Coordinates of C-alpha atoms and ligand atoms in Angstrom, one line a residue:
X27 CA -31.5 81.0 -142.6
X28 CA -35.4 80.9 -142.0
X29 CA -36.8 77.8 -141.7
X30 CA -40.6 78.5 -140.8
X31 CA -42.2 75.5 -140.0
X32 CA -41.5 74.0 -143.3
X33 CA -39.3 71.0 -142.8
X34 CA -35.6 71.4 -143.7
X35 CA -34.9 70.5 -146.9
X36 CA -31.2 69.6 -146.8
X37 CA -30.6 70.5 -150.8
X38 CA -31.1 74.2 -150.6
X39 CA -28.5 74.6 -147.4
X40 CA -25.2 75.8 -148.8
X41 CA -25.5 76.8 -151.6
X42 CA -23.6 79.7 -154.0
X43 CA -25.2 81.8 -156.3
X44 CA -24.6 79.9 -159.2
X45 CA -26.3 76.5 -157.4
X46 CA -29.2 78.9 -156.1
X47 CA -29.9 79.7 -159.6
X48 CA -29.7 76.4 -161.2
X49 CA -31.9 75.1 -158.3
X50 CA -34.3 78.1 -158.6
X51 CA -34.5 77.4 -162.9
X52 CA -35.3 74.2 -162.0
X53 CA -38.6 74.7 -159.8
X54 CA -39.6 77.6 -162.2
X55 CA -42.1 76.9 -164.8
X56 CA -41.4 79.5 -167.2
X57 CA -37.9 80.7 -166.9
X58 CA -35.6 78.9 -168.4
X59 CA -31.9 81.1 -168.2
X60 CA -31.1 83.4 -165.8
X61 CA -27.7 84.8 -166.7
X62 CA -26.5 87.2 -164.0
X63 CA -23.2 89.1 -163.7
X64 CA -21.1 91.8 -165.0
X65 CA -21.1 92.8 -168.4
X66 CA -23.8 89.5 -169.4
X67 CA -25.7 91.9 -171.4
X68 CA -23.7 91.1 -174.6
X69 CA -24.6 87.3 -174.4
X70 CA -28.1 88.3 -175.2
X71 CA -28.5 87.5 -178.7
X72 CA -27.0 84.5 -178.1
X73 CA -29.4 83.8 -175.3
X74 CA -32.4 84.9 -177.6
X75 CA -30.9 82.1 -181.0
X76 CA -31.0 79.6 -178.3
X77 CA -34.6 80.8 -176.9
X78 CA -36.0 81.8 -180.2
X79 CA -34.1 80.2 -183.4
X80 CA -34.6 81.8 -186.6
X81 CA -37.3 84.3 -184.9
X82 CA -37.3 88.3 -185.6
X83 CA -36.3 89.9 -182.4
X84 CA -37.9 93.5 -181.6
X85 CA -35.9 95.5 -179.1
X86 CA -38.5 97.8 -176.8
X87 CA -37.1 100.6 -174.7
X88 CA -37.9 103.8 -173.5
X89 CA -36.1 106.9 -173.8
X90 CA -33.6 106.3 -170.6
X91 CA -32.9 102.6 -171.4
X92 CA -32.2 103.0 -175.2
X93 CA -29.4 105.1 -174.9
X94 CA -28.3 103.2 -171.5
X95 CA -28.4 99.7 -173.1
X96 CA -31.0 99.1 -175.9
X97 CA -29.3 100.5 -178.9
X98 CA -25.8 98.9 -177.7
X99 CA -28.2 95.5 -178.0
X100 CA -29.7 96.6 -181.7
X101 CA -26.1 96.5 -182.6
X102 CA -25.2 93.2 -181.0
X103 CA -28.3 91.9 -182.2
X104 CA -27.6 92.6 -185.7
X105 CA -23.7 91.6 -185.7
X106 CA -25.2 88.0 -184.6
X107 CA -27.5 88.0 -187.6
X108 CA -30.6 88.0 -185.8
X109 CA -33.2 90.4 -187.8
X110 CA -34.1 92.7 -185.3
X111 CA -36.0 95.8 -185.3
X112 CA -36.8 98.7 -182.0
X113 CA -39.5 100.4 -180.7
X114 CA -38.8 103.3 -178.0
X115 CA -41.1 105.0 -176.0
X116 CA -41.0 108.5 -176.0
X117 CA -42.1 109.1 -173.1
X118 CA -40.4 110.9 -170.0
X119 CA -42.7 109.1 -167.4
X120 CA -45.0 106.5 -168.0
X121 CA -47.0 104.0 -166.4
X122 CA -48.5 100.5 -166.5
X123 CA -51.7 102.0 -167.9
X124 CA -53.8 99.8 -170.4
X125 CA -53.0 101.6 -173.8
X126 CA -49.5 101.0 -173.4
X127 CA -50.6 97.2 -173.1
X128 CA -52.4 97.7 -176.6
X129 CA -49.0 100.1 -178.0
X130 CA -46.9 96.4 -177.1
X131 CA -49.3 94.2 -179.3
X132 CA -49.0 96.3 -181.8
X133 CA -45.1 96.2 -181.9
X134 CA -45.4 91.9 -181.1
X135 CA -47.2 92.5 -184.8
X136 CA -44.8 94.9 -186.5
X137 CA -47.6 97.6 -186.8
X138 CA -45.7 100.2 -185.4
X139 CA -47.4 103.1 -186.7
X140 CA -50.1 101.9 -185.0
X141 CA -48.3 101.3 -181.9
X142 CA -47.1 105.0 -182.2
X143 CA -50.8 106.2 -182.3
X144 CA -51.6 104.8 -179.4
X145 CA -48.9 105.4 -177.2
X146 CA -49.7 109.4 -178.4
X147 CA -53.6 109.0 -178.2
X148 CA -55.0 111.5 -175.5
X149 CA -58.5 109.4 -174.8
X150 CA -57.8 106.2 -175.9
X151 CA -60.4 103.6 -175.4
X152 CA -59.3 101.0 -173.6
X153 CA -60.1 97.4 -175.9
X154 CA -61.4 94.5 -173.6
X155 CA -58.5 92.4 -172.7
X156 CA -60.4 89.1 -173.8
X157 CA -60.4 90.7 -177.3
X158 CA -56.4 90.9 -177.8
X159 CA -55.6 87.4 -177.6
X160 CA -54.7 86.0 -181.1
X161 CA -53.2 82.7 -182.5
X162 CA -49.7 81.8 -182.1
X163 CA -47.2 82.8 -185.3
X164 CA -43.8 82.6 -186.4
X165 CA -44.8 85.5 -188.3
X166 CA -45.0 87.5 -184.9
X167 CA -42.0 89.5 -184.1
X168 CA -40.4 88.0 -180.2
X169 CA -39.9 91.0 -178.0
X170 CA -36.4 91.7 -175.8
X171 CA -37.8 94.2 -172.9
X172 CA -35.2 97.0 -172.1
X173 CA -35.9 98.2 -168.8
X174 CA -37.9 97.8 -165.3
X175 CA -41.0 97.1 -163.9
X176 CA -43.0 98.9 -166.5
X177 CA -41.8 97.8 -169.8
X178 CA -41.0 94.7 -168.9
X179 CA -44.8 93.9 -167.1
X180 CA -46.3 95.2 -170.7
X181 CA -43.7 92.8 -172.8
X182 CA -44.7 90.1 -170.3
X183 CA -48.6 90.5 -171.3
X184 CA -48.2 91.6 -174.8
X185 CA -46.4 88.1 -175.6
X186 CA -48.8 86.1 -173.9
X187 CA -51.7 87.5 -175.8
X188 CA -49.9 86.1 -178.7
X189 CA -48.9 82.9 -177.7
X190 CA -45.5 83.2 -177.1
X191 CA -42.6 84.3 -174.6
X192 CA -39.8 86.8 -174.8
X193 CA -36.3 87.9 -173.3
X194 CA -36.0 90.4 -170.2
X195 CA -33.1 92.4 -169.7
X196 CA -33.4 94.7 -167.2
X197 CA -31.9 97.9 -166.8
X198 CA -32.4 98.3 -162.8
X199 CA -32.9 96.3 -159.6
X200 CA -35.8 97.7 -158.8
X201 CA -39.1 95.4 -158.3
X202 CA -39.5 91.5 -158.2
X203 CA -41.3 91.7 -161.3
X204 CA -39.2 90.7 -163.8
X205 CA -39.5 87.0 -163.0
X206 CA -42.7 87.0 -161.7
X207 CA -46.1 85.3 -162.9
X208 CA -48.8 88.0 -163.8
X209 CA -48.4 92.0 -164.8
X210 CA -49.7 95.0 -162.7
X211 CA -51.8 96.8 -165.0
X212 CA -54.0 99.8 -164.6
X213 CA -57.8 98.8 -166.2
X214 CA -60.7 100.6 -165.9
X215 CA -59.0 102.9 -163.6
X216 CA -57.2 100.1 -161.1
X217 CA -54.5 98.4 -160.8
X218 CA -55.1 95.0 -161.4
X219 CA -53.1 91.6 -162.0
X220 CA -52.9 89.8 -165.1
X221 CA -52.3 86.4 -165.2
X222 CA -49.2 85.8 -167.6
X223 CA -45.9 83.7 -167.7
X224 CA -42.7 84.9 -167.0
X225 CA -40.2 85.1 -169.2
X226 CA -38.4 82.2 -170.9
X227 CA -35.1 84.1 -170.3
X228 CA -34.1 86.8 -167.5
X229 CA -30.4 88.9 -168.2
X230 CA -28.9 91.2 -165.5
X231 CA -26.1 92.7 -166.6
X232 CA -24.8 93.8 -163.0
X233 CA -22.9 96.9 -164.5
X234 CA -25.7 98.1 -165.9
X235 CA -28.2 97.5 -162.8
X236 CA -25.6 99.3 -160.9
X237 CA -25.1 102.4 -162.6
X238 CA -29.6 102.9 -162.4
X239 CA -30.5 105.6 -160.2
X240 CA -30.2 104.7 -156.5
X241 CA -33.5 105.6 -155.9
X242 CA -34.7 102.6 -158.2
X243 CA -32.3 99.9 -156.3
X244 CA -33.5 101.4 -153.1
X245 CA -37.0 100.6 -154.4
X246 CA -35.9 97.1 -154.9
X247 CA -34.3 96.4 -151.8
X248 CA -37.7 97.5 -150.0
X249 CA -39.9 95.4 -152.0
X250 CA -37.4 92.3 -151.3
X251 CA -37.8 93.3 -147.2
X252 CA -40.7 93.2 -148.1
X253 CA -40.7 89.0 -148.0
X254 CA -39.7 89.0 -144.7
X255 CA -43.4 90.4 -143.0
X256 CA -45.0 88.3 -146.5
X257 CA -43.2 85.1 -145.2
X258 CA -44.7 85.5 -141.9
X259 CA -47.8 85.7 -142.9
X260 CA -47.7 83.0 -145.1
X261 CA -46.7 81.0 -141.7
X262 CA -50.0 82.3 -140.3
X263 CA -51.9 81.4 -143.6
X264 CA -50.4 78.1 -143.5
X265 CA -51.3 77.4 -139.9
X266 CA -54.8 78.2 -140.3
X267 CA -55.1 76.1 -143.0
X268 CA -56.1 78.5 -145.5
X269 CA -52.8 78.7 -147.5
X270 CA -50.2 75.8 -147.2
X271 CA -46.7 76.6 -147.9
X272 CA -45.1 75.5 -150.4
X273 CA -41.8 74.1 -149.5
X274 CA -39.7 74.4 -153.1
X275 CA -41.6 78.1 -153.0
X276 CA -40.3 78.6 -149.5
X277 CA -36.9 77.5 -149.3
X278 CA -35.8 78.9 -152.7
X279 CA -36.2 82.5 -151.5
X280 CA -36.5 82.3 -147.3
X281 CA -33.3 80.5 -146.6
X282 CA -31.4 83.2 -148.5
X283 CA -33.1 86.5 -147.8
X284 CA -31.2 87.6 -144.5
X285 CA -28.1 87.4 -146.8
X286 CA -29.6 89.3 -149.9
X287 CA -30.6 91.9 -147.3
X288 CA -27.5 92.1 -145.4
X289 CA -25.5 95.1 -147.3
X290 CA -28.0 98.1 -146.9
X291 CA -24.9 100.1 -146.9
X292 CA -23.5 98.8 -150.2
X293 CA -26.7 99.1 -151.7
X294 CA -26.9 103.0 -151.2
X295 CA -22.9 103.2 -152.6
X296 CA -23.5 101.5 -155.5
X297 CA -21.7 98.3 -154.7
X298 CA -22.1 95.4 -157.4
X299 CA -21.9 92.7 -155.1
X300 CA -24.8 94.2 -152.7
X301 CA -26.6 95.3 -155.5
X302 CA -26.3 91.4 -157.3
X303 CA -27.7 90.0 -154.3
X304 CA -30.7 92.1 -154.1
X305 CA -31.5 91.3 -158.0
X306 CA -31.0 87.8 -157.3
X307 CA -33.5 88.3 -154.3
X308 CA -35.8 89.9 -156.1
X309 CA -35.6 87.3 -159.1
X310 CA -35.6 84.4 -156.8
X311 CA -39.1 85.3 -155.6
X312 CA -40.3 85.7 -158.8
X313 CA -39.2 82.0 -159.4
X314 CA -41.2 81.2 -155.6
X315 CA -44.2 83.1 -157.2
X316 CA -43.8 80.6 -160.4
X317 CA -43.3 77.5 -158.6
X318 CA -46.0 78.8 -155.9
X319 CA -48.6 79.7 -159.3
X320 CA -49.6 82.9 -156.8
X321 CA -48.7 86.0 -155.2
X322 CA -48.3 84.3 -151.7
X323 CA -44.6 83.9 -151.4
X324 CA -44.1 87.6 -152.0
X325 CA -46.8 89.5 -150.7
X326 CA -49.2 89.8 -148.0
X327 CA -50.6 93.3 -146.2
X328 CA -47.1 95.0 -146.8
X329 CA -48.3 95.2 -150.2
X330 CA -51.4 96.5 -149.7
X331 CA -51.1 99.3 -148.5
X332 CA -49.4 100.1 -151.7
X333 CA -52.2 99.1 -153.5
X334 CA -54.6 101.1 -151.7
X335 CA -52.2 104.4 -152.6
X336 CA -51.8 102.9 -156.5
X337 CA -55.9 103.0 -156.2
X338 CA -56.6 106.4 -154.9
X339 CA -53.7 107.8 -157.4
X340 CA -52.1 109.0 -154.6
X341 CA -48.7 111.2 -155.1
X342 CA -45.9 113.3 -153.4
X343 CA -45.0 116.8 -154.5
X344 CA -46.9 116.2 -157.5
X345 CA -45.5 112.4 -158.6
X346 CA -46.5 109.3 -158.4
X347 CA -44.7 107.6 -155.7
X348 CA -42.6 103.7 -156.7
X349 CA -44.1 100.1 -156.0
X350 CA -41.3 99.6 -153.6
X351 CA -41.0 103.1 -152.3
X352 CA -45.1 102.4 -151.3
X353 CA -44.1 98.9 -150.1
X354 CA -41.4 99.8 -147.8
X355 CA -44.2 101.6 -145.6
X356 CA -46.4 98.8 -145.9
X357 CA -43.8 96.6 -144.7
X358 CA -42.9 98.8 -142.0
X359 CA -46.4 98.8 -140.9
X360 CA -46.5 95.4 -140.6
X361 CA -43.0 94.6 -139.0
X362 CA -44.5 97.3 -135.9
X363 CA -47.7 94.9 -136.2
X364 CA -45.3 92.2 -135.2
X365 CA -43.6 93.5 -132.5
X366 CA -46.7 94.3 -130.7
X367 CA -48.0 90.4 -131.5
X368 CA -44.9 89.4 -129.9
X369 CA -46.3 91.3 -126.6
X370 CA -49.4 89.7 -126.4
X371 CA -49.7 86.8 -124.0
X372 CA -51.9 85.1 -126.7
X373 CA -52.3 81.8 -124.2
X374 CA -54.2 83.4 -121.7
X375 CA -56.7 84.1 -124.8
X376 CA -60.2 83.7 -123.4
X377 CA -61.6 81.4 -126.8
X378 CA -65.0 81.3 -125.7
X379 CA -65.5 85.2 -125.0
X380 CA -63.8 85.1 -128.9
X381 CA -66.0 82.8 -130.5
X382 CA -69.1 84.8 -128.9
X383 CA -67.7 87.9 -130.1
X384 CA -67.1 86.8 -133.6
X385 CA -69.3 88.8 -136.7
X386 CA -71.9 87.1 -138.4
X387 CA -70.9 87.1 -142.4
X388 CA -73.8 89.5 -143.2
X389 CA -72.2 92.3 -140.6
X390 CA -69.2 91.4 -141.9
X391 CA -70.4 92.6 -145.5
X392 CA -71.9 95.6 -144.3
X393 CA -69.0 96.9 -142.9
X394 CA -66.8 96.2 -145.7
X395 CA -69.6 98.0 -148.1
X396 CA -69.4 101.1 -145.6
X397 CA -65.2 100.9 -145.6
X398 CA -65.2 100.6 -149.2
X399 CA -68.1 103.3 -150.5
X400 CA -65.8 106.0 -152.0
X401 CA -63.0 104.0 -153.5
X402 CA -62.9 103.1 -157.3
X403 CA -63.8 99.5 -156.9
X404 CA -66.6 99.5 -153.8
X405 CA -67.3 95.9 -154.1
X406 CA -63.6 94.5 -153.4
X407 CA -63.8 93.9 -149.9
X408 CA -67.4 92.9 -149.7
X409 CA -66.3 90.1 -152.4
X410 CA -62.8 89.1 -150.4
X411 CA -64.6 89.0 -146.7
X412 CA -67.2 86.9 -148.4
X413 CA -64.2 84.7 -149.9
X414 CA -62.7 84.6 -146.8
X415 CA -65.1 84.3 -144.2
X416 CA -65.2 81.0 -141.5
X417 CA -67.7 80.1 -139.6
X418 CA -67.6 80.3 -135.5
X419 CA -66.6 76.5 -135.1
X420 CA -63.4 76.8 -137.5
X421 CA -62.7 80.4 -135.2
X422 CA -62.8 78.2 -132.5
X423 CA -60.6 75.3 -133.3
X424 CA -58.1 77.7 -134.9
X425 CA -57.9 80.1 -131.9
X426 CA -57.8 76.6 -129.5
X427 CA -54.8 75.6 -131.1
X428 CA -53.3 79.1 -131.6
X429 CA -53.4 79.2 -127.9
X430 CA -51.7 75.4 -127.4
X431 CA -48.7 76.0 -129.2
X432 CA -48.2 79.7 -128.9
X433 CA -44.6 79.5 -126.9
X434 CA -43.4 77.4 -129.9
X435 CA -45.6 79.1 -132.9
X436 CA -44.5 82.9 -131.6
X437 CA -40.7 81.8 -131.5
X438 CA -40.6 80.7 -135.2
X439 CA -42.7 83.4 -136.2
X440 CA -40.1 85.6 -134.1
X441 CA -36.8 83.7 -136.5
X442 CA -38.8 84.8 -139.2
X443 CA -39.4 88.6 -138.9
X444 CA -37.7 91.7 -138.1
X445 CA -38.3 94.4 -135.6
X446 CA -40.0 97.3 -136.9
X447 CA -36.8 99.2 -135.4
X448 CA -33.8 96.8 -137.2
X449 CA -36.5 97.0 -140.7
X450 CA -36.6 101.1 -140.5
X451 CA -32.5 101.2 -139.9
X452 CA -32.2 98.8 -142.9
X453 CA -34.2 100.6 -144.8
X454 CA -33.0 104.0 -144.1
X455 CA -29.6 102.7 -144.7
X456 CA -30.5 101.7 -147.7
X457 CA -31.8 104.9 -148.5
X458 CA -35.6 103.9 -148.8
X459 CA -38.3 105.4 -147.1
X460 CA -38.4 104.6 -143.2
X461 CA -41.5 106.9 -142.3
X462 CA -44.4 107.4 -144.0
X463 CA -44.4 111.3 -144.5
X464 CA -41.1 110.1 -147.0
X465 CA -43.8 109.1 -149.8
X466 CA -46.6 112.2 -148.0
X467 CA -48.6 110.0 -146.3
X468 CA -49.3 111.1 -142.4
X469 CA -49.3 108.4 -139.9
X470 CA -53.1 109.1 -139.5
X471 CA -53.4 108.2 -142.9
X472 CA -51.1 105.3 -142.3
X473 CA -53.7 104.4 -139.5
X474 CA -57.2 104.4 -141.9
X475 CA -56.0 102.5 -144.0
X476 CA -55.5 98.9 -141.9
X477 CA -59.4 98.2 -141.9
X478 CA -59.0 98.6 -146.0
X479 CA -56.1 96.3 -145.6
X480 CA -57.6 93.5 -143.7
X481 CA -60.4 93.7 -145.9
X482 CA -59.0 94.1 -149.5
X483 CA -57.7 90.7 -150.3
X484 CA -59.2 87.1 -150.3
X485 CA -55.9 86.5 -149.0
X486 CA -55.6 85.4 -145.2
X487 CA -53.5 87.6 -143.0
X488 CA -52.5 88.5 -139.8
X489 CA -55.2 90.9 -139.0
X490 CA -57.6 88.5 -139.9
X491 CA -56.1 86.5 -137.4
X492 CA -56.3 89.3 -134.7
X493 CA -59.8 89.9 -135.6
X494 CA -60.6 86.4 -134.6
X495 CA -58.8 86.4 -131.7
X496 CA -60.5 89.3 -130.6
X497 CA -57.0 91.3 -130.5
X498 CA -56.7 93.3 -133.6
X499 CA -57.3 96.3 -131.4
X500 CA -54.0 95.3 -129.2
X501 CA -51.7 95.3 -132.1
X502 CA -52.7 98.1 -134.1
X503 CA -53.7 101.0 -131.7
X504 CA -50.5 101.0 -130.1
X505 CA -48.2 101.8 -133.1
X506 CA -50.3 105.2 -133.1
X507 CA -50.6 106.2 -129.5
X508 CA -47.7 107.8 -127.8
X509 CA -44.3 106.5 -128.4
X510 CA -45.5 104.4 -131.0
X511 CA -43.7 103.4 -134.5
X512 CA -46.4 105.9 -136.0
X513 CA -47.2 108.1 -133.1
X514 CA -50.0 111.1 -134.0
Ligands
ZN9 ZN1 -43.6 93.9 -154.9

């Protein structure tokens, strides 16, 4: 159990799924049933009358999930009496591009020969996402997402620019997303977050989740060790001030992770039990993300290094490479950042020579302008360094008290991360990527890409921490040199 330095908070110890769950629903703002377990995927019409009573129901899948689980659903749906009708996309591959977005309000509407034009449209124009938003209406058809991270993100903003929720089931363990606040959406050529509620009912049928490829559950269990480095950071975040935690966002997910993670083993074989707990990991930080209205609880630089990939459209033998698949090497990364933290003898920090060397915000700019020149959005960290930016006084008093209560600080930081070498055994066991050149990126590419990270976010982090403390140099050179985790 990780406590952080959050103050225990004696009704989440001891708990069983069931109590997790209930607990969870209740700190989630938008989620109101979770049903999880083997063979649940036939209580979903009954979970979508008591959601949505007397509403149409329109059943979206792609061409795996129908046959897997969605037309099995048409027909439960219509032996319950719910009017339901089905949109699959016929699509071997697809991503969270914007059209797609646009395809799913069309089906929310019924227009599905629209929604078939532009789902086949070769140069669609994307519509400005301000311009989709429409009234609420019974007369709306509610949708019941069949699948992952994809279909699910575009049912999640599709609803919401109608004014209404709708009913996830999902078809593999394979991203936090399902429960989650926002979509990932490609716009204007980047991946980008839209703000959107989660849905008002989540159904795992375990069976189902189980039998999806292992790469996919693999994917998941990455992005869920994922938590471990973002919880960390959080405690850094939290320390400086910049991003308190949460406590009901905290506990829900961080007192439980070392068990969801635990079965690496079981998660390659297949095993239900293994695979339930990483689903319930994965959906439990969605509910953290609700109750924390952010990102935070979930993500910090392990993610971003994923993003910076999803941005240069970077794949492997030709594909596009997973979310979790990218943010297993991000966590990685970070867990190796860590362990050479955990080195440092950070109370022999000489504050003063610190505070001297610290950037002036204009410098600052300039070399996130230079960093950022050839990507697709050359502004981002000349925006987030602006956002994030102290003066020398606040560098001071944080690095003053950094230094006071190290001993203590470093050994709850310690309780709450991995080593880089127990996170890359996990992972391999699990059958993720453990090294970079697993998703073709070179460890030299690994390495150019931690000044984007540090910059790329508003968000505090752990290199901005070593920046200002005048040891970012310390903690990243070594994971590159000889006998490094990344060694070139
Ligand atoms: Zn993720």
């Amino acid at each position: 159990m990780k406590n952080g330095h959050v103050p225990t908070n004696d009704k989440f110890i001891i708990m069983n799924s069931k109590e997790r769950i209930a607990k969870a629903l209740s700190i989630s703002t938008d989620t109101k049933v979770f049903e999880m377990g083997q063979g649940v995927a036939d209580m979903t019409p009954a979970v979508f009358g008591k959601c949505f009573p007397g509403r149409k129901a329109a059943i979206v899948a792609d061409i795996h999930t129908w046959p897997i689980l969605g037309e099995r659903l048409y027909g439960l749906f219509r032996d319950a009496g719910i009017e339901t009708d089905y949109y699959v996309i016929d699509k071997e591959v697809f991503h969270a591009d914007w059209k797609y977005v646009e395809m799913t309000d069309h089906i929310v509407e019924g227009d599905y020969a629209a929604a078939k034009a532009v789902e086949d449209a070769e140069n669609h124009v994307e519509a400005e996402p301000e311009k989709l938003f429409r009234e609420p209406s019974d007369a709306y058809d509610v949708l019941v997402s069949v699948g992952s991270g994809v279909i699910n993100d575009l049912c999640k903003l599709a609803s919401y620019h109608h004014g209404q929720s709708y009913v996830s089931v999902a078809t593999a363990a394979s991203v936090d997303g399902y429960s989650s606040f926002g979509a990932s959406i490609t716009y204007g050529g980047a991946k980008q977050t839209f703000n959107c509620p989660a849905p008002v009912a989540i159904v795992a049928d375990i069976d189902v989740i189980a039998a999806a490829p292992k790469e996919m559950t693999a994917a998941g269990y990455a992005d869920l060790a994922a938590k471990i480095p973002a919880g960390a950071e959080w405690m850094i975040a939290d320390f400086v001030g910049a991003e308190p935690i949460v406590p009901d966002a905290w506990h829900i997910l961080q007192d439980h992770i070392d068990d969801f993670l635990a079965d690496p083993d079981g998660v390659a074989a297949g095993d239900p039990k293994a695979i339930a707990d990483v689903f319930e990991g994965l959906t439990l930080s969605g509910f953290a993300m609700q109750a924390a209205r952010s990102s935070r609880p979930a993500s910090c630089c392990d993610h971003l290094f994923s993003h910076i990939l999803d941005m240069s459209g970077h794949r492997f033998n030709g594909q596009l490479q997973s979310h979790g698949y990218q943010v297993a090497i991000g966590t990685l990364a970070m867990c190796a950042v860590f362990d050479e933290l955990f080195k440092l003898d950070i109370e022999s920090m000489d504050v003063d020579a610190c505070v001297a060397a610290w950037p002036s915000l204009e410098s600052e700019q300039k070399r996130a302008l230079e960093l950022f020149k050839d990507m697709s959005t050359p502004e981002l960290g000349y925006d987030s360094i602006t956002s994030k930016y102290e003066d020398a006084r606040k560098v001071r008093a944080d690095l003053n008290r950094l230094v006071a209560v190290w001993p203590e600080f470093k050994e709850k930081l310690q309780g709450q991360m991995y080593s880089f070498a127990k996170m890359q055994d996990m992972l391999r066991r699990a059958g993720a990527p453990y090294k970079p050149e697993h998703i073709g990126v070179t460890n030299a590419q690994l390495r150019d890409m931690f000044p984007v990270v540090q910059l790329m976010r508003y968000r505090y982090n752990l290199l901005d921490l070593a920046k200002r403390g005048c040891f970012y140099d310390d903690v990243v050179d070594p994971l590159f040199a000889s006998g490094g985790a990344f060694e070139i």
